[in-house]
PDB file of C-alpha atoms and ligand atoms in Angstrom:
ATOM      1  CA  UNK Y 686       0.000   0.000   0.000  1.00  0.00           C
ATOM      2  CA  UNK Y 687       1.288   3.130  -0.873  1.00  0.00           C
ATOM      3  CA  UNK Y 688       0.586   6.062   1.830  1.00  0.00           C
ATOM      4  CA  UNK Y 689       1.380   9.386   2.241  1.00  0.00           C
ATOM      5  CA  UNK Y 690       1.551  11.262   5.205  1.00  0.00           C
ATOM      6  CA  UNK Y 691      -0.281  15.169   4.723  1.00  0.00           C
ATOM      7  CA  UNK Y 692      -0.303  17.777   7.312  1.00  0.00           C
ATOM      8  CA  UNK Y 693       1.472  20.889   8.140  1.00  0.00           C
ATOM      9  CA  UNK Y 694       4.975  20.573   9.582  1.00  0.00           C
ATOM     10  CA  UNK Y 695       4.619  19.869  13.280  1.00  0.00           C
ATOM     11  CA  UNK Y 696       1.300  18.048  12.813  1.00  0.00           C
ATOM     12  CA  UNK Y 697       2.878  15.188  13.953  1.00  0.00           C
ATOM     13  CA  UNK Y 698       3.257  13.553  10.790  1.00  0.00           C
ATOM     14  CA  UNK Y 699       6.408  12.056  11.041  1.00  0.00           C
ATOM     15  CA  UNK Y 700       5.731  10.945  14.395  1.00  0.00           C
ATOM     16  CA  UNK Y 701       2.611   8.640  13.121  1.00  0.00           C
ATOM     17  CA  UNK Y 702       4.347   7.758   9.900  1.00  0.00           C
ATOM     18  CA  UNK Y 703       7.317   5.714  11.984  1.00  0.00           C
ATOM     19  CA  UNK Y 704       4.520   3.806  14.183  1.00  0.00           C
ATOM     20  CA  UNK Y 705       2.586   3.284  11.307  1.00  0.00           C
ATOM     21  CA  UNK Y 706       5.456   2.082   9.423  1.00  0.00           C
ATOM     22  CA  UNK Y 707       6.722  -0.661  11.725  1.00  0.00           C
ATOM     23  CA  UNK Y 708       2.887  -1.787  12.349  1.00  0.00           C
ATOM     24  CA  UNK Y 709       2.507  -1.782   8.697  1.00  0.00           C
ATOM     25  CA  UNK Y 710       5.891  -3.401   7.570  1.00  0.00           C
ATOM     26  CA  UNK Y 711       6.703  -0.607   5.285  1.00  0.00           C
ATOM     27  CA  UNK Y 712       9.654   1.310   4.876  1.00  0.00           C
ATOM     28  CA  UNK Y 713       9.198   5.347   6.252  1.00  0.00           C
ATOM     29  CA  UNK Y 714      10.360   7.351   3.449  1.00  0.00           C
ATOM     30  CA  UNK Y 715      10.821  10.900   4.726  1.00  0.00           C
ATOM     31  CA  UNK Y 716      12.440  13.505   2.391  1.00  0.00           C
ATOM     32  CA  UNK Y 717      12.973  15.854   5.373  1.00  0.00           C
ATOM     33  CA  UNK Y 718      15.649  13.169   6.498  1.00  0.00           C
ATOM     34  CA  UNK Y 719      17.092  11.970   3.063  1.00  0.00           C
ATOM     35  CA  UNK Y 720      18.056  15.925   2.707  1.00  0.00           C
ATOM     36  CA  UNK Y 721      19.251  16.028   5.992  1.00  0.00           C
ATOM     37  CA  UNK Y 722      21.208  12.951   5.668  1.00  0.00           C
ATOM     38  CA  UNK Y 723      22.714  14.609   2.886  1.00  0.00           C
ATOM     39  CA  UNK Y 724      23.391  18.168   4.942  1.00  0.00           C
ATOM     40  CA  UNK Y 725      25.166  16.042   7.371  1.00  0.00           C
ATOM     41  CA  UNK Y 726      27.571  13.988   5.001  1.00  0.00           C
ATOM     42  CA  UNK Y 727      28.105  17.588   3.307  1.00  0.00           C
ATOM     43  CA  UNK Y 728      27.298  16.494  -0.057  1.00  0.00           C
ATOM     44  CA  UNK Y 729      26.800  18.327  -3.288  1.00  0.00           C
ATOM     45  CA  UNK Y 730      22.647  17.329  -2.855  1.00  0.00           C
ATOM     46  CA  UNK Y 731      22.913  18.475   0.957  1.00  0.00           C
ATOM     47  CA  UNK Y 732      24.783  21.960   0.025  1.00  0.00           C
ATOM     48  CA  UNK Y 733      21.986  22.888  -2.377  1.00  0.00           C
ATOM     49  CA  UNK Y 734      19.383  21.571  -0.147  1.00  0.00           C
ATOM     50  CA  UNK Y 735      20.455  23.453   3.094  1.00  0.00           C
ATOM     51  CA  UNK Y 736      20.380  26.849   1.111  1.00  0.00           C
ATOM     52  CA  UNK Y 737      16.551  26.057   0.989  1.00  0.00           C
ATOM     53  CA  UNK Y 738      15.733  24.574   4.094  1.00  0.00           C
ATOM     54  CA  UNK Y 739      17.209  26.779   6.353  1.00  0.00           C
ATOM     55  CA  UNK Y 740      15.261  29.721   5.017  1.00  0.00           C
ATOM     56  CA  UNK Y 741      12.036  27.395   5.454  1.00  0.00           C
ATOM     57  CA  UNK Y 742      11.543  27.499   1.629  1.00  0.00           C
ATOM     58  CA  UNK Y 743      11.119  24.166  -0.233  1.00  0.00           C
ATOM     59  CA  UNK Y 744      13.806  22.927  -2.410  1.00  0.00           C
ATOM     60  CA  UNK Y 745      13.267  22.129  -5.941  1.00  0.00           C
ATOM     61  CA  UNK Y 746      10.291  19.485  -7.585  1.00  0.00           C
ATOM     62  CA  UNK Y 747      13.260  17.811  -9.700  1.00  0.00           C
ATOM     63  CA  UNK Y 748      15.749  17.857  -7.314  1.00  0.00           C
ATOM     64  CA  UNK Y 749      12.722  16.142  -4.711  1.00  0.00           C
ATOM     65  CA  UNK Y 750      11.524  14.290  -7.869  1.00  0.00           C
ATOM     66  CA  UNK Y 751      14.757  12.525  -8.264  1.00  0.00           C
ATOM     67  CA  UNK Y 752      15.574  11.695  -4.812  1.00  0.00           C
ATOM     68  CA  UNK Y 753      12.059  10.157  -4.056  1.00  0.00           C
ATOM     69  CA  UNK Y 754      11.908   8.090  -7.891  1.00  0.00           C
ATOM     70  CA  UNK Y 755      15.299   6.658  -6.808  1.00  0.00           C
ATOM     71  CA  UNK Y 756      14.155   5.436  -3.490  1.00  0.00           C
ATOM     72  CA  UNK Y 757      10.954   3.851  -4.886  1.00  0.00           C
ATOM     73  CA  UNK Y 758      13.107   1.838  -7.246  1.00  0.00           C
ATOM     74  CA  UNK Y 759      14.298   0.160  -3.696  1.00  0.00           C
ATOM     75  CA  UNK Y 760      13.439  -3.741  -3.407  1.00  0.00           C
ATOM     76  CA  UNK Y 761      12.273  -2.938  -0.602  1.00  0.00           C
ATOM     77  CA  UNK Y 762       9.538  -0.303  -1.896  1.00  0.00           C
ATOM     78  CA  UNK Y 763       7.823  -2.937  -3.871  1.00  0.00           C
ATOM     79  CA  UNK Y 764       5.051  -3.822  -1.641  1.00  0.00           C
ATOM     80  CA  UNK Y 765       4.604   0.315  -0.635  1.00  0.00           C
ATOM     81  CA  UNK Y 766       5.931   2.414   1.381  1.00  0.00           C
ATOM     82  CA  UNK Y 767       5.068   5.324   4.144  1.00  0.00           C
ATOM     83  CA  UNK Y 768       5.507   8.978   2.223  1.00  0.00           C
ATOM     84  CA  UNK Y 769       6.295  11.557   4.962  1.00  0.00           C
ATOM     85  CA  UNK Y 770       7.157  15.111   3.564  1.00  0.00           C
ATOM     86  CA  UNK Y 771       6.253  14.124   0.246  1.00  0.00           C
ATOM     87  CA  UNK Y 772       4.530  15.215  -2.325  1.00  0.00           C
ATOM     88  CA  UNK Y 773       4.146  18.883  -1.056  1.00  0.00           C
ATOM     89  CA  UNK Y 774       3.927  20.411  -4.603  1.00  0.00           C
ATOM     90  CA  UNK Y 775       1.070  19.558  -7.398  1.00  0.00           C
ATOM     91  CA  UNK Y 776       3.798  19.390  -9.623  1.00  0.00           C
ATOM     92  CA  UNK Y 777       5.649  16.459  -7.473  1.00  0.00           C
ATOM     93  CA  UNK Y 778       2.190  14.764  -6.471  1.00  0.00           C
ATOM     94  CA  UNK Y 779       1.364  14.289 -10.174  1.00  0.00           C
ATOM     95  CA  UNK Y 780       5.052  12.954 -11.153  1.00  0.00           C
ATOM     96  CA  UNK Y 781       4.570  10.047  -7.998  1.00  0.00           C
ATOM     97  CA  UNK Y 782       1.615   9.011 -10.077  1.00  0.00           C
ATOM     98  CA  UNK Y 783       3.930   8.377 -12.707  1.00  0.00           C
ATOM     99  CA  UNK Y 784       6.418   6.894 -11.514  1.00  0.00           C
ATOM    100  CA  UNK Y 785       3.846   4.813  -9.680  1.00  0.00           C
ATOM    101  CA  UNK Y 786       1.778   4.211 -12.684  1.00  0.00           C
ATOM    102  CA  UNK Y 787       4.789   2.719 -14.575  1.00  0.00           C
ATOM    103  CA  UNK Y 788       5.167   0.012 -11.622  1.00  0.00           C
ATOM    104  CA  UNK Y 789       1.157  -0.817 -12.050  1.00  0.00           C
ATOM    105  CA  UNK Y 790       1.229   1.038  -8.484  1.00  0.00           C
ATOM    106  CA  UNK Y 791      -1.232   3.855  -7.209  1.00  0.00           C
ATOM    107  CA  UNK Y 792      -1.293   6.157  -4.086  1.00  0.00           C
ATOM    108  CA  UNK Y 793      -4.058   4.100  -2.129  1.00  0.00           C
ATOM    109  CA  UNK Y 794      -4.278   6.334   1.512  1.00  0.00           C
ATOM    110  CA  UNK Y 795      -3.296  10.024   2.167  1.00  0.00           C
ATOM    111  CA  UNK Y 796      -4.113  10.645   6.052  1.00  0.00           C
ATOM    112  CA  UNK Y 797      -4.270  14.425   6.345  1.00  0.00           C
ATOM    113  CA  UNK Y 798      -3.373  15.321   9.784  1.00  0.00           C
ATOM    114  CA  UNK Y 799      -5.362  18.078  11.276  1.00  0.00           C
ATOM    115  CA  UNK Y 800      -3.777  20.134  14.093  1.00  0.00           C
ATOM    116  CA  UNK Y 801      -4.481  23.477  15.280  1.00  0.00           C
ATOM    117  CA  UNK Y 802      -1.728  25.837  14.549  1.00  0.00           C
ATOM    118  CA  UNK Y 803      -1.006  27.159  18.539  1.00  0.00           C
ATOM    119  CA  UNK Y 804      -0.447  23.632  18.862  1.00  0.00           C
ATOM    120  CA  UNK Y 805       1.930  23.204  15.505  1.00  0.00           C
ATOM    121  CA  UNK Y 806       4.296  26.197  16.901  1.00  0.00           C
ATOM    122  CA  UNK Y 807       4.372  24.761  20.547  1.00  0.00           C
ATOM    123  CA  UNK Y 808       5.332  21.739  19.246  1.00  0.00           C
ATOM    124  CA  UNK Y 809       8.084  22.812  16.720  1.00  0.00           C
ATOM    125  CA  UNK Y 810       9.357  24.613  19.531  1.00  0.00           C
ATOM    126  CA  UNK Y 811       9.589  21.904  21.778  1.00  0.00           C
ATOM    127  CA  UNK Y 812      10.626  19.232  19.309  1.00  0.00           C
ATOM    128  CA  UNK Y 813      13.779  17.260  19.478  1.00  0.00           C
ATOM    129  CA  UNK Y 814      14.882  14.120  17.452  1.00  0.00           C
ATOM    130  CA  UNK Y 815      16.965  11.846  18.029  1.00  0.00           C
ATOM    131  CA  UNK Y 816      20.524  11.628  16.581  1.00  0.00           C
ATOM    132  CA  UNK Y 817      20.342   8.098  15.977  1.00  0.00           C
ATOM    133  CA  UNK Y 818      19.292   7.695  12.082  1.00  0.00           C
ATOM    134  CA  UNK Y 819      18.149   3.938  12.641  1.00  0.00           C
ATOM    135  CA  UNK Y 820      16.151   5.406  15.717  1.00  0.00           C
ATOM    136  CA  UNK Y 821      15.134   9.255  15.098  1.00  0.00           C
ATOM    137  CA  UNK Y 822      12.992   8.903  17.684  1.00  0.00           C
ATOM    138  CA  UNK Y 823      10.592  12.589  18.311  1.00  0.00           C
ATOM    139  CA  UNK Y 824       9.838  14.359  21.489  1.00  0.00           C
ATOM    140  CA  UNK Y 825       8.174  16.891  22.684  1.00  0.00           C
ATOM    141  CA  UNK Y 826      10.438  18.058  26.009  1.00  0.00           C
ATOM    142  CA  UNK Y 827       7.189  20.584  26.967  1.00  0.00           C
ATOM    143  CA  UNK Y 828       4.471  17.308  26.825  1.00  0.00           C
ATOM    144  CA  UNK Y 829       6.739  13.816  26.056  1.00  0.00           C
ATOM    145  CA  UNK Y 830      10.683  14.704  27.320  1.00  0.00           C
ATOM    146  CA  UNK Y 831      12.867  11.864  27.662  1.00  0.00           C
ATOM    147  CA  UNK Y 832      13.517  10.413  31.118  1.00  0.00           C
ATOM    148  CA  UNK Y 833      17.096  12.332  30.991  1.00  0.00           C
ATOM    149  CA  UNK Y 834      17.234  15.748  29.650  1.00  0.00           C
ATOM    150  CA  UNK Y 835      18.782  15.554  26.143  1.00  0.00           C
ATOM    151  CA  UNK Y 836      19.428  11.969  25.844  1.00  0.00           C
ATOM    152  CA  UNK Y 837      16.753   9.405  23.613  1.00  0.00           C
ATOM    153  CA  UNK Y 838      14.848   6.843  25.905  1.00  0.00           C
ATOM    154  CA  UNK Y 839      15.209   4.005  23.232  1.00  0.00           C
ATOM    155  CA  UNK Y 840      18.891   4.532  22.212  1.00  0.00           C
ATOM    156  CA  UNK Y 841      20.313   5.990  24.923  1.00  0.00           C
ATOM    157  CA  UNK Y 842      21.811   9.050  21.611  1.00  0.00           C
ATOM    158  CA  UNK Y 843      22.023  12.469  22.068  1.00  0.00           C
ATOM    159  CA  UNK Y 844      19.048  14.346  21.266  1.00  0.00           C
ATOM    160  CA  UNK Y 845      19.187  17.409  18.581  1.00  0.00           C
ATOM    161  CA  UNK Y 846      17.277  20.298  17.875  1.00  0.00           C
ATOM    162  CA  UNK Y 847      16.623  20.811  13.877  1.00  0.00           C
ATOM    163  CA  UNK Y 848      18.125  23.893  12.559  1.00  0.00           C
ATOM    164  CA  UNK Y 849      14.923  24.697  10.721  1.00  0.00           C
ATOM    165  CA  UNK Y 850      12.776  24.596  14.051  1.00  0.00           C
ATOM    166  CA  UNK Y 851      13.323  28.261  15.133  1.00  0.00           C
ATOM    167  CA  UNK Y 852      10.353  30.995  14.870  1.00  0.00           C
ATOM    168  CA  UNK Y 853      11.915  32.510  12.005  1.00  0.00           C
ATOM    169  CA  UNK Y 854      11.478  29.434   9.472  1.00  0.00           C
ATOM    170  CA  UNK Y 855       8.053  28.242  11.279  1.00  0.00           C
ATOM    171  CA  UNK Y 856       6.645  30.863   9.982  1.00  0.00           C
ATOM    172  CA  UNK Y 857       7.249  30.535   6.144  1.00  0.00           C
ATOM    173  CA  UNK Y 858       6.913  26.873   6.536  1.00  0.00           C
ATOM    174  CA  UNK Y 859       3.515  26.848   7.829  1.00  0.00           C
ATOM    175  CA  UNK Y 860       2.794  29.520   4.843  1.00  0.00           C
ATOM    176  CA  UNK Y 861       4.917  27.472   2.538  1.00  0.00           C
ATOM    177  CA  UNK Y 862       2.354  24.424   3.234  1.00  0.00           C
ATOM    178  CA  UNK Y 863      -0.930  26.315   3.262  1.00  0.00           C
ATOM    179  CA  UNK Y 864      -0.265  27.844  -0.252  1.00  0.00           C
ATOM    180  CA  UNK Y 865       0.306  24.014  -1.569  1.00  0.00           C
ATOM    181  CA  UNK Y 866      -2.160  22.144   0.559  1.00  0.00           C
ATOM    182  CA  UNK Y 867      -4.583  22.630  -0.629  1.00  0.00           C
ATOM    183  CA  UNK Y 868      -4.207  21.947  -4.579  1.00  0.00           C
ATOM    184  CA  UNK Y 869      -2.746  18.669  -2.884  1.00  0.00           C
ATOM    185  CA  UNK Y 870      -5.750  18.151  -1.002  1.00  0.00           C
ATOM    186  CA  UNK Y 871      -8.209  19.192  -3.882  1.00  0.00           C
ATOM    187  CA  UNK Y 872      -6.006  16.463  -6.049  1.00  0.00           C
ATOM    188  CA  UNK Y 873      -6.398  13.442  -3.705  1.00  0.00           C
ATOM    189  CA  UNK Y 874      -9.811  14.362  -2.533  1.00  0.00           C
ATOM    190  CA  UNK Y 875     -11.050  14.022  -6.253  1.00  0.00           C
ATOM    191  CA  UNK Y 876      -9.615  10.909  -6.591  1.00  0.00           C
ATOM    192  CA  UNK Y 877     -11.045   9.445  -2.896  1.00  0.00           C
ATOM    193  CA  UNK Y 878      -8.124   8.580  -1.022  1.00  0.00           C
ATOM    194  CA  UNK Y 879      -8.073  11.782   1.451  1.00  0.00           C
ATOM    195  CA  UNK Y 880      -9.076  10.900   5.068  1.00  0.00           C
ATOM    196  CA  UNK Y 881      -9.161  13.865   6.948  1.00  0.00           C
ATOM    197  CA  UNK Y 882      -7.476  13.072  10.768  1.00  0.00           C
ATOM    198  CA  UNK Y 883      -8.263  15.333  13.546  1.00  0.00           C
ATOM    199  CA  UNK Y 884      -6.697  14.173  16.926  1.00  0.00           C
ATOM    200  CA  UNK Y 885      -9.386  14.480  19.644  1.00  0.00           C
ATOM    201  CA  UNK Y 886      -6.712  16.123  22.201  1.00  0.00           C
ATOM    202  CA  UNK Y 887      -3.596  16.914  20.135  1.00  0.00           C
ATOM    203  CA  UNK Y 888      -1.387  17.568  23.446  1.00  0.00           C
ATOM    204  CA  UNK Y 889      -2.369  14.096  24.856  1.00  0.00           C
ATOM    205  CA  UNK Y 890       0.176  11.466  25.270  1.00  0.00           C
ATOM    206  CA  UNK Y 891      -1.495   8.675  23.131  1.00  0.00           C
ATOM    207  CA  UNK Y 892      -2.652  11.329  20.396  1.00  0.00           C
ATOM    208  CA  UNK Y 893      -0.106   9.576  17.943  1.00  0.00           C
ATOM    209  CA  UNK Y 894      -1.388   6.449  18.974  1.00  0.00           C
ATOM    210  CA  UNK Y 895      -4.948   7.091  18.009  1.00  0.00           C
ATOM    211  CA  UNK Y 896      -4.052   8.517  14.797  1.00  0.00           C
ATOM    212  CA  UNK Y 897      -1.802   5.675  14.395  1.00  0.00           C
ATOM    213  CA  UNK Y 898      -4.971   3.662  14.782  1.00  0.00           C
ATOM    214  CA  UNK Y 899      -7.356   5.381  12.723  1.00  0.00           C
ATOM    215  CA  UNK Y 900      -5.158   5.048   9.949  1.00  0.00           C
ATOM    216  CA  UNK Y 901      -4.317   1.512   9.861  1.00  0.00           C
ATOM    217  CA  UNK Y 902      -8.153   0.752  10.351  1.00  0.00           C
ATOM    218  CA  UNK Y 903      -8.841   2.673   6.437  1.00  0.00           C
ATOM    219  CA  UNK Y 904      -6.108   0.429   5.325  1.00  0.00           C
ATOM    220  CA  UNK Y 905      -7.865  -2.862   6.336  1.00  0.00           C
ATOM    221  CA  UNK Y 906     -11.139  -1.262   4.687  1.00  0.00           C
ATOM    222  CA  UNK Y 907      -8.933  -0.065   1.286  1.00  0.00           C
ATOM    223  CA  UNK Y 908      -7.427  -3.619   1.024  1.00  0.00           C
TER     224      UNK Y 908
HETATM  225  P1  AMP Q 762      10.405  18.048   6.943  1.00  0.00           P
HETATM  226  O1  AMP Q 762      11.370  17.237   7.733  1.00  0.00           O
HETATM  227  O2  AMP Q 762       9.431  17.181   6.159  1.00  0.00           O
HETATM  228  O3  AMP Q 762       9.700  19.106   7.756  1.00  0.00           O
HETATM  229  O4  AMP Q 762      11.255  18.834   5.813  1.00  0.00           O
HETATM  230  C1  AMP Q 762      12.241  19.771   6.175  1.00  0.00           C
HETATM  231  C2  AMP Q 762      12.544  20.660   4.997  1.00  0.00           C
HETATM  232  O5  AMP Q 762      13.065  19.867   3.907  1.00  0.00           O
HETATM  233  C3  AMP Q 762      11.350  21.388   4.396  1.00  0.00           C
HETATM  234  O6  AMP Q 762      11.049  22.597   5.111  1.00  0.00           O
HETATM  235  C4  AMP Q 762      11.839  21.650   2.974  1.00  0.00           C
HETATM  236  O7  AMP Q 762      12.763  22.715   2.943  1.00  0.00           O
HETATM  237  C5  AMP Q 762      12.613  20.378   2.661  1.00  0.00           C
HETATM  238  N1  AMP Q 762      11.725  19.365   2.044  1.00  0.00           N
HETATM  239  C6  AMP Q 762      11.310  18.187   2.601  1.00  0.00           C
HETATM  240  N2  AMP Q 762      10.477  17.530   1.768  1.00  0.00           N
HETATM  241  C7  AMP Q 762      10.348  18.300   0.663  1.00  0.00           C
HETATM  242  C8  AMP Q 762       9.598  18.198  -0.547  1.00  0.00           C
HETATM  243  N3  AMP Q 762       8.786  17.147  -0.768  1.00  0.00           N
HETATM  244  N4  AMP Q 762       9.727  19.192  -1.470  1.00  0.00           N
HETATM  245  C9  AMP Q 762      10.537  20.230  -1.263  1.00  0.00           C
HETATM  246  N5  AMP Q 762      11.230  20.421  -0.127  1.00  0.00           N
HETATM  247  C10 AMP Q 762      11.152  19.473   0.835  1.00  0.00           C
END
């Protein structure tokens, strides 16, 4: 089954999208972390993503396009995977139908996460990840912190603060994602895969959980 995760940065999209990929048994594919993969090896991709990301702007469709058509040609993409982060243009949702398409594949579920924005910014602002790649584990050190300040619960790594999650960029990214929502919305409304998600408490510990739920109970009924 091929997912993808919508919802404004902070929604806790990426958060579900791990759960749901373990319960699932499908690989999380999250271009937010293939670019910063790259920023942190320093390579060519990673220089000429960074000069995007850290103004909160998005980089390029082709340069996504490419990155994401590569990673579906993974063995391990064959049975679907979990989209996080992508598409967030029209231009890059249409070419994943392609590239789909010309695998026999289709987008089957597109969860859109509904949060209310006080909660988005709190959250940004509290957020820190895991350094761990294999782990990259989320929390929130306002609602969920780790038993030991800075340090991940599963892993025992250090945990970091993304560059991008300062006021400054939260700002454009939020705008950023409402100017392209909604032709993305429109798109997979139209073609009945859009489930609209809206956490009953957003702030509670278990929210992902229930969302996690939710979701995986429209997969059973798209089977
Ligand atoms: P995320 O981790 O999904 O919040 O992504 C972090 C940043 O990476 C975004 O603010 C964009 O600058 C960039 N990015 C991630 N996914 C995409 C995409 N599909 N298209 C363009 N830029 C992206």
């Amino acid at each position: 089954m091929y997912i993808i995760m919508l919802g404004a940065p902070g929604s806790g999209k990426g958060t579900t999208a791990k759960v749901l990929a373990k319960e699932a048994n499908l690989p999380h594919i999250s271009t937010g972390d293939m670019f910063r993969e790259q920023i942190k090896k320093d390579t060519k991709l990673g220089k000429l993503a960074n000069t995007y990301i850290s103004k909160g702007q998005l980089v390029p469709d082709e340069v996504t396009i490419d990155i994401v058509k590569d990673r579906l040609s993974w063995e391990d993409s064959k049975n679907g995977v979990i989209l996080d982060g992508f598409p967030r243009t029209l231009e890059q949702a249409k070419a994943l139908d392609e590239i789909l398409m010309e695998q026999g594949k289709k987008v089957n579920v597109v969860p859109e996460l509904i949060v209310p924005d006080d909660v988005i910014i709190d959250r940004i602002l509290n957020r820190a990840t895991c350094s761990n790649k294999e782990c990259g584990a989320i929390y929130n050190t306002k609602f969920r912190p780790p038993k030991v300040e800075g340090i991940c619960d599963i892993c025992g790594s250090a945990l970091v603060i993304r560059t991008d999650d300062n006021e400054q960029t939260i700002k454009s990214r939020l705008e950023v994602y409402r100017k392209n929502a909604k032709d993305l919305i429109d798109y997979y409304q139209e073609k009945g895969v859009l489930f609209k998600i809206e956490p009953e408490d957003p702030t509670a510990d278990n929210a992902s959980e229930q969302v996690v739920e939710k979701i995986l109970e429209i997969m059973k009924k798209r089977k």
